[in-house]
PDB file of C-alpha atoms in Angstrom:
ATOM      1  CA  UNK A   1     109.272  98.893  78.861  1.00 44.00           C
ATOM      2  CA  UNK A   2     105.654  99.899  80.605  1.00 41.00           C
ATOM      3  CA  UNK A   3     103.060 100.015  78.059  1.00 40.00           C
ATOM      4  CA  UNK A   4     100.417 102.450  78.813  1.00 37.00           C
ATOM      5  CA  UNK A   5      97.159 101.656  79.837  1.00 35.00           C
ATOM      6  CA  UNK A   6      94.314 100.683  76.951  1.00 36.00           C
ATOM      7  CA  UNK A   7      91.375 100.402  78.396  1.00 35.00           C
ATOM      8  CA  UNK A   8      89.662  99.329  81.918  1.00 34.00           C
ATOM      9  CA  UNK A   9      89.609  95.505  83.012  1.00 34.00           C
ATOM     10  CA  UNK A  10      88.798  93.217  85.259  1.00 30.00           C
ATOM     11  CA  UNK A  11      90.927  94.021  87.894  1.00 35.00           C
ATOM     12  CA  UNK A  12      92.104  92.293  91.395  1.00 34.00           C
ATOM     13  CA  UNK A  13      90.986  94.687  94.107  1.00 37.00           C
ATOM     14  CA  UNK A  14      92.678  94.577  97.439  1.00 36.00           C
ATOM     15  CA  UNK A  15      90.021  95.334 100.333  1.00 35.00           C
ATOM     16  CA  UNK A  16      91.154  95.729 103.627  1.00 36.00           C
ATOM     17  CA  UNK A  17      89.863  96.382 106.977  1.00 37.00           C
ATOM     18  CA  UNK A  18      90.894  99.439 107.935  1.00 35.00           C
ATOM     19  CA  UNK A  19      90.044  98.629 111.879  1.00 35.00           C
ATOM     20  CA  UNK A  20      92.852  95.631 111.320  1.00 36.00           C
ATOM     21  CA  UNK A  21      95.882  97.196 109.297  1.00 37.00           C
ATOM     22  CA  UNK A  22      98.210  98.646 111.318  1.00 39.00           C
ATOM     23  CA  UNK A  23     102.118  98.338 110.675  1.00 43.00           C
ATOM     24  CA  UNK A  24     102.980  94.832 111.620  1.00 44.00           C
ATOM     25  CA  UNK A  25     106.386  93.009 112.432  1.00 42.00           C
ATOM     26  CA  UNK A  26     107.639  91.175 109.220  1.00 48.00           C
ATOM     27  CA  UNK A  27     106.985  87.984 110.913  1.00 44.00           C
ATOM     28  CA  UNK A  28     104.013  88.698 112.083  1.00 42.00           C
ATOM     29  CA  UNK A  29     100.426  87.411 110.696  1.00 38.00           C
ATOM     30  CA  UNK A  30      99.480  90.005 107.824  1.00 43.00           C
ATOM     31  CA  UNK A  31      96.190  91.384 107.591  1.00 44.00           C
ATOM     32  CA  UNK A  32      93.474  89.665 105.143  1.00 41.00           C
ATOM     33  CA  UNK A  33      93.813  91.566 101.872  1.00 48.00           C
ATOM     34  CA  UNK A  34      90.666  90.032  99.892  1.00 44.00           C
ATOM     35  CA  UNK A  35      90.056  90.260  96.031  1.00 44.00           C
ATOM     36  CA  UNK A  36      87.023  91.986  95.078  1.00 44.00           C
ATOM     37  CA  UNK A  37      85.657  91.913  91.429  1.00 44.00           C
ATOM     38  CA  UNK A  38      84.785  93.476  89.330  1.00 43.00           C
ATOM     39  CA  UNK A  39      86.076  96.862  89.272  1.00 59.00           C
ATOM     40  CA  UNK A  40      87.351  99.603  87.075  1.00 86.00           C
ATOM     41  CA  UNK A  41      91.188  99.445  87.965  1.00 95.00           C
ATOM     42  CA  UNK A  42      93.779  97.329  85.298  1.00 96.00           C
ATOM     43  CA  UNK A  43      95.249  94.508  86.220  1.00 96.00           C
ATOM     44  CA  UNK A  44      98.989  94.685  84.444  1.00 97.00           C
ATOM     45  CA  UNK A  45     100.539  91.353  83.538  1.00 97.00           C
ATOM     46  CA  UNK A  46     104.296  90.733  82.979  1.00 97.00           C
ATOM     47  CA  UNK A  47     106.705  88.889  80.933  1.00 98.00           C
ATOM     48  CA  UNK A  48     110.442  88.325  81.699  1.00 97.00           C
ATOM     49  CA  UNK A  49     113.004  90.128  79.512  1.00 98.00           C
ATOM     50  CA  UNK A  50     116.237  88.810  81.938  1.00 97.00           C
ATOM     51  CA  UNK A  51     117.169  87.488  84.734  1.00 97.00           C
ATOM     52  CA  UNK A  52     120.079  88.054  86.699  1.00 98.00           C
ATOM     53  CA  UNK A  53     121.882  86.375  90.000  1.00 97.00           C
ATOM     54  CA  UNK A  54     120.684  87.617  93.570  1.00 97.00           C
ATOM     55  CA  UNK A  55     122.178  87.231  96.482  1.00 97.00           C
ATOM     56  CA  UNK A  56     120.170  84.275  98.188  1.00 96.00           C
ATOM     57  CA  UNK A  57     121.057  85.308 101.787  1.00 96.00           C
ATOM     58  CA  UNK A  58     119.781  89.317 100.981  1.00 97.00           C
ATOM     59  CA  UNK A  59     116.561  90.408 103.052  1.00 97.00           C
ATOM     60  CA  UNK A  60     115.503  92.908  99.999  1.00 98.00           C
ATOM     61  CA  UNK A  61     114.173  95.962 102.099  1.00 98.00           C
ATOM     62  CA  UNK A  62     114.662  98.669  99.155  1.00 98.00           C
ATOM     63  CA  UNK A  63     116.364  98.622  96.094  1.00 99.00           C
ATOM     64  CA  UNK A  64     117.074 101.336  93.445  1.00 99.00           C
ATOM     65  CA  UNK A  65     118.880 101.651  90.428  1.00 99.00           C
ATOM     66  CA  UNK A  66     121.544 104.183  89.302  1.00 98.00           C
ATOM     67  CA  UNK A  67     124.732 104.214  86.582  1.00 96.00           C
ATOM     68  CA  UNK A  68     124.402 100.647  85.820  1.00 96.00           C
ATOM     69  CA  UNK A  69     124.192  99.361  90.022  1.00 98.00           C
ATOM     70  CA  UNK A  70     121.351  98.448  91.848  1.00 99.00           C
ATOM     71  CA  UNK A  71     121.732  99.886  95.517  1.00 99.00           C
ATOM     72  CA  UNK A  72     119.935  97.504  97.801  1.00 99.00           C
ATOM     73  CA  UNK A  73     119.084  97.854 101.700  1.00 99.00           C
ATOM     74  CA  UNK A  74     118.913  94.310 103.413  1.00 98.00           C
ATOM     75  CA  UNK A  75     117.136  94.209 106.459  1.00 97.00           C
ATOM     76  CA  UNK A  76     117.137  91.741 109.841  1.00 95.00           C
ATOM     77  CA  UNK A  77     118.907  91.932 113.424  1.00 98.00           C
ATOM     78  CA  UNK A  78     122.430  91.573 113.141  1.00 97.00           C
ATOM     79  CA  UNK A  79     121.997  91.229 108.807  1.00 96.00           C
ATOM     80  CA  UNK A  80     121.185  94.480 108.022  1.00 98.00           C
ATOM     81  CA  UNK A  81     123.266  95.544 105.579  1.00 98.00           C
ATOM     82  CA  UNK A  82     123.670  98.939 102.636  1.00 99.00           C
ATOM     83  CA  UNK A  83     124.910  97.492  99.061  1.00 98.00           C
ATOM     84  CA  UNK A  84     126.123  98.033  95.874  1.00 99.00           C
ATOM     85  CA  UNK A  85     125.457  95.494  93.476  1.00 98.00           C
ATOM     86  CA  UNK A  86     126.818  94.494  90.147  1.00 98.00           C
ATOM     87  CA  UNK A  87     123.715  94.062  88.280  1.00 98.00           C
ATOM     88  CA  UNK A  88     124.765  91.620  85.697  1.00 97.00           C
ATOM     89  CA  UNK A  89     126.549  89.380  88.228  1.00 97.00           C
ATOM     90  CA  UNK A  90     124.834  89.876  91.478  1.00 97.00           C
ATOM     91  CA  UNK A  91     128.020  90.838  93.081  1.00 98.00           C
ATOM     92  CA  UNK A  92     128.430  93.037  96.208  1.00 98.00           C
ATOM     93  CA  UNK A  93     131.322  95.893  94.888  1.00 98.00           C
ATOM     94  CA  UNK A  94     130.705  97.242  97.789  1.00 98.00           C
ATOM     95  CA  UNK A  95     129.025  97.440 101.633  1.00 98.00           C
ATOM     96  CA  UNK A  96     128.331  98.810 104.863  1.00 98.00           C
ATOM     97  CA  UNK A  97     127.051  97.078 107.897  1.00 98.00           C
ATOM     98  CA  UNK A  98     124.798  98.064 110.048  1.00 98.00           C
ATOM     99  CA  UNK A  99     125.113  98.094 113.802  1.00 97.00           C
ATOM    100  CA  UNK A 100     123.209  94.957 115.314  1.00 97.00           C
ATOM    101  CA  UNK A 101     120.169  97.133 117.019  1.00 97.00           C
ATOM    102  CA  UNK A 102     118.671  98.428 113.727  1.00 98.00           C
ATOM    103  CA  UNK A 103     116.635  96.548 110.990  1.00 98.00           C
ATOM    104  CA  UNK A 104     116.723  98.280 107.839  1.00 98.00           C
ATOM    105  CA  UNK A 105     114.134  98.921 105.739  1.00 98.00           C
ATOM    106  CA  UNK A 106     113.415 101.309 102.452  1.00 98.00           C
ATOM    107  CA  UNK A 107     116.269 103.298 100.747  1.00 99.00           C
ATOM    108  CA  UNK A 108     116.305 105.939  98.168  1.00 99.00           C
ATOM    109  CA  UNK A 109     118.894 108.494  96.392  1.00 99.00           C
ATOM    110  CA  UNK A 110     118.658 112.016  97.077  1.00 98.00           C
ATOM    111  CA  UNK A 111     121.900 114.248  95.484  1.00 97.00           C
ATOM    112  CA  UNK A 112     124.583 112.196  96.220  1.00 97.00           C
ATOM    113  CA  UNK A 113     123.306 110.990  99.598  1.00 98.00           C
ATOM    114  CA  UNK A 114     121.635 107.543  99.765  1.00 99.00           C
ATOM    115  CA  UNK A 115     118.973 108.035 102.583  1.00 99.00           C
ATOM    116  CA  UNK A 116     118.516 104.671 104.408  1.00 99.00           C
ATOM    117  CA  UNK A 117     115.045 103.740 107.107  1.00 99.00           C
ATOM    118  CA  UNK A 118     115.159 101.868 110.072  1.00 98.00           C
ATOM    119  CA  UNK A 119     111.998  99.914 110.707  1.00 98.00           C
ATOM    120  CA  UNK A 120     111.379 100.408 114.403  1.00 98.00           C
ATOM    121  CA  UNK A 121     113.788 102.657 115.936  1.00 98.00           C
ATOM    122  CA  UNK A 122     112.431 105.772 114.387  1.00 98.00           C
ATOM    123  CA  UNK A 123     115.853 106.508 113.185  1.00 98.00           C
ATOM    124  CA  UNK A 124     117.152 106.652 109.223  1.00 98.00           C
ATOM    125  CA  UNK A 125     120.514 107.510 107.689  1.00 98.00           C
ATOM    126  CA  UNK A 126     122.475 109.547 105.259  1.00 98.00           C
ATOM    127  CA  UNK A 127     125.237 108.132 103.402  1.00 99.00           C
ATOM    128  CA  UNK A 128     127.796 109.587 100.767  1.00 98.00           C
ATOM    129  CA  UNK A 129     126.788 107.718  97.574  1.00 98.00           C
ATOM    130  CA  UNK A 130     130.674 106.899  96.391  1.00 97.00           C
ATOM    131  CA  UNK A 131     132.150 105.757  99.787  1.00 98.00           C
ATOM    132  CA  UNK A 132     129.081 105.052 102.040  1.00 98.00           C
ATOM    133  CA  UNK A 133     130.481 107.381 104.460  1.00 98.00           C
ATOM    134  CA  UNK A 134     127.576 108.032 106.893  1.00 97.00           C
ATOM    135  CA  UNK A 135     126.538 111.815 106.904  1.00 98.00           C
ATOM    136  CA  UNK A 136     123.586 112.282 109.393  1.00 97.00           C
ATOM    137  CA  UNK A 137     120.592 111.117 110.817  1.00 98.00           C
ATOM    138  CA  UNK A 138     117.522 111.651 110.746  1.00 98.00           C
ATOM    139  CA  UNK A 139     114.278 110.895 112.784  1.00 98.00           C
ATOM    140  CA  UNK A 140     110.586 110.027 111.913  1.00 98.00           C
ATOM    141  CA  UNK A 141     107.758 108.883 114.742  1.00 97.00           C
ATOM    142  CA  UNK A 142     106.379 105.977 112.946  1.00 98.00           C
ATOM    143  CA  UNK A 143     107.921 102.863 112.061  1.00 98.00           C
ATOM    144  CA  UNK A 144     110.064 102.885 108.345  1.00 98.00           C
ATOM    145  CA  UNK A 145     109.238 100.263 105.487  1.00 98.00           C
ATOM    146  CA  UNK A 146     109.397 101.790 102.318  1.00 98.00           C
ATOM    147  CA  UNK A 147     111.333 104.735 100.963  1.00 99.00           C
ATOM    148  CA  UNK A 148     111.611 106.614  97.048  1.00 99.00           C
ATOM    149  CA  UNK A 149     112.191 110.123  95.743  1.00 99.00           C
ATOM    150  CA  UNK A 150     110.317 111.893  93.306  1.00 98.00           C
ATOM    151  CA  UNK A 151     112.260 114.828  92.439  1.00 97.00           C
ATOM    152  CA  UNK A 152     111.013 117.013  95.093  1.00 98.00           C
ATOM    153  CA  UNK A 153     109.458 115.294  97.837  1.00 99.00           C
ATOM    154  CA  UNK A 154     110.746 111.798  99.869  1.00 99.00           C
ATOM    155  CA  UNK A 155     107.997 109.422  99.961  1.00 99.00           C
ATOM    156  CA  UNK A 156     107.471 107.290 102.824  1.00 99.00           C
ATOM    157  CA  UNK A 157     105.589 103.708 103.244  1.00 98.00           C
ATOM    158  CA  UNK A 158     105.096 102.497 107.472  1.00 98.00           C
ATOM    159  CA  UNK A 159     103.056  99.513 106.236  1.00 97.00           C
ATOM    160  CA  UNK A 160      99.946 101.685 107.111  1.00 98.00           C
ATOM    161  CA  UNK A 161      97.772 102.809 103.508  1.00 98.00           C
ATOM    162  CA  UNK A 162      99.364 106.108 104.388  1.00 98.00           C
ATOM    163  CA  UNK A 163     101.765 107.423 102.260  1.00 99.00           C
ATOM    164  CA  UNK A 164     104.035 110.308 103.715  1.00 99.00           C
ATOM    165  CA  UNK A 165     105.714 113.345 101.956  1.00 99.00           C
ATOM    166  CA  UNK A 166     109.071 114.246 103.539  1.00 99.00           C
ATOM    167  CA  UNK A 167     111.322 117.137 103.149  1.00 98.00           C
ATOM    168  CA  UNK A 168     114.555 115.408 101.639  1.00 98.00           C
ATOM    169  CA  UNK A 169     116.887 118.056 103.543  1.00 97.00           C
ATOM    170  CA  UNK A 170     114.982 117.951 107.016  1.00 96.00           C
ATOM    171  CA  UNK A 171     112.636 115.009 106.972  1.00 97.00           C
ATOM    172  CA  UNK A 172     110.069 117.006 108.438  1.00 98.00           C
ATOM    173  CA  UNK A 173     106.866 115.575 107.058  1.00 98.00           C
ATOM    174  CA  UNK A 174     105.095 118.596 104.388  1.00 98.00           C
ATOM    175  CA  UNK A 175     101.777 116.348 103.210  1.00 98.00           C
ATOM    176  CA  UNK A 176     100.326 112.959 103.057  1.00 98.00           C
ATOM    177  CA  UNK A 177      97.783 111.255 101.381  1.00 98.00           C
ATOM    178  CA  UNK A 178      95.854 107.608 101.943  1.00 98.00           C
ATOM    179  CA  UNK A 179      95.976 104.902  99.517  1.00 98.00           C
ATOM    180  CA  UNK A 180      92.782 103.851  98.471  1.00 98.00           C
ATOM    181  CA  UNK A 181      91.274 101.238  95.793  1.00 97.00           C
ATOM    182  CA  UNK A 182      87.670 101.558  94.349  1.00 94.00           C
ATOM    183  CA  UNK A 183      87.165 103.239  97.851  1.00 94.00           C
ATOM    184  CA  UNK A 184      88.679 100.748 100.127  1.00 96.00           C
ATOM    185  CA  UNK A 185      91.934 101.469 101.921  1.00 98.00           C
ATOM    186  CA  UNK A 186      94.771  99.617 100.649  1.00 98.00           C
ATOM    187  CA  UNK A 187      97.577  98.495 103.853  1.00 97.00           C
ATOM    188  CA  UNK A 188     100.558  97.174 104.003  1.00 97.00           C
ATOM    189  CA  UNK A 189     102.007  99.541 101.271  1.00 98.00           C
ATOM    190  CA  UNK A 190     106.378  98.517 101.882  1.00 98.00           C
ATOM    191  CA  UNK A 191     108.880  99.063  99.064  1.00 98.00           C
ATOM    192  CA  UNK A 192     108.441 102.146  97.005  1.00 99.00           C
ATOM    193  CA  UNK A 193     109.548 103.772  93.682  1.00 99.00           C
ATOM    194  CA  UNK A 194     109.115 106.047  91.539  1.00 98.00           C
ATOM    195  CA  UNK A 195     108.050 105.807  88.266  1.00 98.00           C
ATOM    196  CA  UNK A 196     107.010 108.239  85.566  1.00 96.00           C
ATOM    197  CA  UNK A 197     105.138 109.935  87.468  1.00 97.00           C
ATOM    198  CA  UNK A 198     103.307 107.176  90.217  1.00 98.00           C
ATOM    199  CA  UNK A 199     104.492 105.651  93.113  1.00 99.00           C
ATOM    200  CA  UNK A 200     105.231 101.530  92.415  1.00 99.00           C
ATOM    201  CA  UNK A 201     104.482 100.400  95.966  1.00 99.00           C
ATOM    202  CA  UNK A 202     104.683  96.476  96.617  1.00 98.00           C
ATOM    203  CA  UNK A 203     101.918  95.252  99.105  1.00 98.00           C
ATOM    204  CA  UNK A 204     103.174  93.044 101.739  1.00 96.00           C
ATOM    205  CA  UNK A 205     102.931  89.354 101.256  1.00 93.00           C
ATOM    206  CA  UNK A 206     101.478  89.404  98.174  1.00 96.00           C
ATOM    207  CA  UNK A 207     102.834  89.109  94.534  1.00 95.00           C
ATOM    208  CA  UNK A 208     101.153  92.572  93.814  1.00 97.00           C
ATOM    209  CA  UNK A 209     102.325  95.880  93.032  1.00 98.00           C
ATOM    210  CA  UNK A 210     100.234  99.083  93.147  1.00 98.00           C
ATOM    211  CA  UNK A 211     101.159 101.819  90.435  1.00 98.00           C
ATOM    212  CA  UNK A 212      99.056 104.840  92.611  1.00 98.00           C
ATOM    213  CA  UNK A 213      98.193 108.476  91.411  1.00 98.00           C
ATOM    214  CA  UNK A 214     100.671 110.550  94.140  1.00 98.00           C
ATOM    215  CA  UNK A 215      98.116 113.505  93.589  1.00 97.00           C
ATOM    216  CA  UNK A 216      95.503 111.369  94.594  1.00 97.00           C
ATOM    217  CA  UNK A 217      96.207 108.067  96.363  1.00 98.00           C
ATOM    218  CA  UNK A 218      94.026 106.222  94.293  1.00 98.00           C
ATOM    219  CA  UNK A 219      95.553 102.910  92.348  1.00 97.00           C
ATOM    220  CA  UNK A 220      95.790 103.577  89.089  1.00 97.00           C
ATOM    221  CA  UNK A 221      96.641  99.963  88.126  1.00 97.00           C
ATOM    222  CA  UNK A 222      97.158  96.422  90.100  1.00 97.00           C
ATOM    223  CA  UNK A 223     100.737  94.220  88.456  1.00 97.00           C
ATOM    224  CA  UNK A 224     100.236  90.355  89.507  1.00 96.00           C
ATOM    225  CA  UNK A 225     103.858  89.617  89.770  1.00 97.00           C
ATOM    226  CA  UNK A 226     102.102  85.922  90.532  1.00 95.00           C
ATOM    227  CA  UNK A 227     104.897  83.239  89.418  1.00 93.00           C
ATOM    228  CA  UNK A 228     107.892  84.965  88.826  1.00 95.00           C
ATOM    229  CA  UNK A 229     109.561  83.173  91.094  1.00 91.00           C
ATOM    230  CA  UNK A 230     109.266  79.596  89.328  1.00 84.00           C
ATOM    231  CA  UNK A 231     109.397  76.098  91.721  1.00 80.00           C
ATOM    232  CA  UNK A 232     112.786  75.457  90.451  1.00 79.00           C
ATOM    233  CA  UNK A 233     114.590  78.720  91.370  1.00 77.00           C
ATOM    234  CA  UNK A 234     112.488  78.486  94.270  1.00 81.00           C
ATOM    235  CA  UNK A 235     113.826  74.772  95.074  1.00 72.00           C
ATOM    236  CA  UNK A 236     116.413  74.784  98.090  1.00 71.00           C
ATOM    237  CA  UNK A 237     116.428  78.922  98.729  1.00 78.00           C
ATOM    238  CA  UNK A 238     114.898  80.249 101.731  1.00 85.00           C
ATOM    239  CA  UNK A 239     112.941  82.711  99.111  1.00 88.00           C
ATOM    240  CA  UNK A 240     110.158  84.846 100.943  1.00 92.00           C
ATOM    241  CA  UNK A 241     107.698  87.791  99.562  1.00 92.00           C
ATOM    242  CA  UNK A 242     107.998  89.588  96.404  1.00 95.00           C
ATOM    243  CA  UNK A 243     109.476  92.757  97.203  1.00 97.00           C
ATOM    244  CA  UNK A 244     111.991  95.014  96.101  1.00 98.00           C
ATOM    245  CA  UNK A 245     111.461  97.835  93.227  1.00 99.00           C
ATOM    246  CA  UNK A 246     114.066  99.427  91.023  1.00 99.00           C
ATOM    247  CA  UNK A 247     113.715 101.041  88.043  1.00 99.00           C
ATOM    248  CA  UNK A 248     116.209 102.912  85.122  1.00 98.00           C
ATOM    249  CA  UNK A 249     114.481 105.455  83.685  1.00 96.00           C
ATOM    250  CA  UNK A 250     117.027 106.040  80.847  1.00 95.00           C
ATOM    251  CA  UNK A 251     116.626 102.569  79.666  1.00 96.00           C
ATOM    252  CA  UNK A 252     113.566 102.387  80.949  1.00 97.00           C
ATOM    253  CA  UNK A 253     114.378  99.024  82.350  1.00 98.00           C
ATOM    254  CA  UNK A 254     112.086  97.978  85.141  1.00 99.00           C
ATOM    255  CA  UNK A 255     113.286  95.414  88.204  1.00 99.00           C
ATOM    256  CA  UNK A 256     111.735  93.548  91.009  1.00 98.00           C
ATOM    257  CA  UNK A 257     113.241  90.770  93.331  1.00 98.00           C
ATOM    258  CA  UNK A 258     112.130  89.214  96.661  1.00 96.00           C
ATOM    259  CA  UNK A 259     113.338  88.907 100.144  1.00 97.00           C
ATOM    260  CA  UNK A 260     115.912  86.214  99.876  1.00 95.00           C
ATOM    261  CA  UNK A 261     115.225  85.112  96.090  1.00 96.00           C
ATOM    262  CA  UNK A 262     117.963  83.716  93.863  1.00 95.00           C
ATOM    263  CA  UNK A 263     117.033  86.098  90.797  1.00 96.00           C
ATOM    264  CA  UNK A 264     116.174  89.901  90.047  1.00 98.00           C
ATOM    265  CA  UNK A 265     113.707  89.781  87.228  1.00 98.00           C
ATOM    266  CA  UNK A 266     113.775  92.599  84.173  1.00 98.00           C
ATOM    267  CA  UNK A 267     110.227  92.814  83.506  1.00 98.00           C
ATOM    268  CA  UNK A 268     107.958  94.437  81.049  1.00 98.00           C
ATOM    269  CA  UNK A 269     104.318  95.323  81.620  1.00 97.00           C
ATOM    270  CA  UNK A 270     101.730  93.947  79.306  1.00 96.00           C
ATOM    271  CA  UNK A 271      98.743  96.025  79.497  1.00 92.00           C
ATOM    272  CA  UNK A 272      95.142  94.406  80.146  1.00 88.00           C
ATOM    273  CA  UNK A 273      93.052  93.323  76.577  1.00 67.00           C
ATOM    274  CA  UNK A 274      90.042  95.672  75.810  1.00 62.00           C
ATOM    275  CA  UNK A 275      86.668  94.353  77.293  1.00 54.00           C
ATOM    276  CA  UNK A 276      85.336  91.873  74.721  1.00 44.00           C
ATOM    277  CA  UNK A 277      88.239  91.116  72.797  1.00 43.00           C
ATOM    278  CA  UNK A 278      89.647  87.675  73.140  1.00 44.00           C
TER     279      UNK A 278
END
């Protein structure tokens, strides 16, 4: 469950060059993001409350959550894939494939559609969310990373610190807003969802996630994610970057995984100690 906020702490800030942080291939080298302290924005910590099985070989590109499955979007040439997951075993119930030209990227549920990006053929998808029957398409002039829904608006991620606001019947973009912490642009914004309120956005290769003020752009709090991913589930997977958001706002159960990692974690947040106490 995410405990709300008690006071201001000494927070990691995530600087960035603005000149250097453009949308970037997945394999390609990131962009410095450098820590810069102190400032005014909470740092969130975490403890475990389950773990469950992952599929090992699943490029985690967007996940979500709804009626006890996680829907997941696995990206890479020729792997991309749409899913419906079993959360308690990690099993696929069910799938689609995607043809071998498209990389898929962020996914979120609008109706009973599951919308679907592509990362760099300016093209996304509409599925039926019973039978994964594709329903449309849809077309966007940057590239596609990370994808959520807030009840209104779609919200889009390119990897940019841009954050786009997309009709969820047309696509046609209606506002946007730029990311910023303690003034500084923050890039590389990919998976997205949203939470009571903010957008959870995890910043690419790192083991952060951003909670950010929609309204606003600013980040409203910084969740070091670092070692959830211990050396021994780590041992003999081909686990890469945190990433992957989903969240169940009845139970207000909160989940993160990583591209190719073993285990989805059920976290809760454990707010930062008042300044002075021990």
């Amino acid at each position: 469950m995410i405990r709300k906020v008690q006071s201001t702490a000494i927070a990691l800030l995530l600087a960035t060059n603005a000149s250097c942080l453009t949308p970037s291939d997945d394999g390609a080298e990131p962009a410095a993001l450098q820590p810069q302290q102190p400032s005014e924005i909470p740092t969130y910590s975490y403890r475990v409350a389950h773990s469950f099985p992952h599929d090992p070989d699943a490029y985690t590109q967007g996940l979500l959550y709804n009626n006890g499955f996680l829907y997941e979007s696995t990206g890479q040439y020729g792997q991309s894939s749409l899913r419906k997951v079993e959360l308690e075993t990690g099993t696929v119930v069910q799938l689609h494939q995607l043809d071998d030209r498209f990389f898929a990227e962020g996914l979120a549920l609008f109706g009973n559609r599951l919308l679907q990006l592509t990362w760099r053929a300016n093209k996304g998808f509409a599925y039926r969310l019973d039978s994964f029957e594709p329903l449309s398409e849809f077309a966007y002039p940057t590239e596609g990373w990370g994808l959520t829904y807030d009840g209104e608006l779609l919200i889009m991620s390119d990897g940019s610190a841009t954050l786009y606001f997309r009709d969820p019947f047309t696509f046609d973009e209606v506002s946007r807003v730029a990311v910023v912490a303690q003034g500084h642009p923050v890039s590389q914004l990919n998976e997205l969802e949203w939470i009571a309120g903010e957008v959870f956005a995890n910043i690419w290769q790192t083991d952060t996630i951003a909670r950010i003020d929609p309204a606003t752009g600013q980040v409203a709090g910084w969740i070091d994610l670092t070692g959830l991913l211990n050396n021994e589930d780590r041992r003999g997977s081909n686990a890469e970057v945190l990433n992957g958001i989903a969240y169940d706002s009845e139970g207000e159960r909160l989940f993160v995984t990583g591209k190719r990692w073993p285990k989805l974690y059920q976290i809760e947040l454990i707010s930062p100690s008042p300044k002075g106490t021990p």
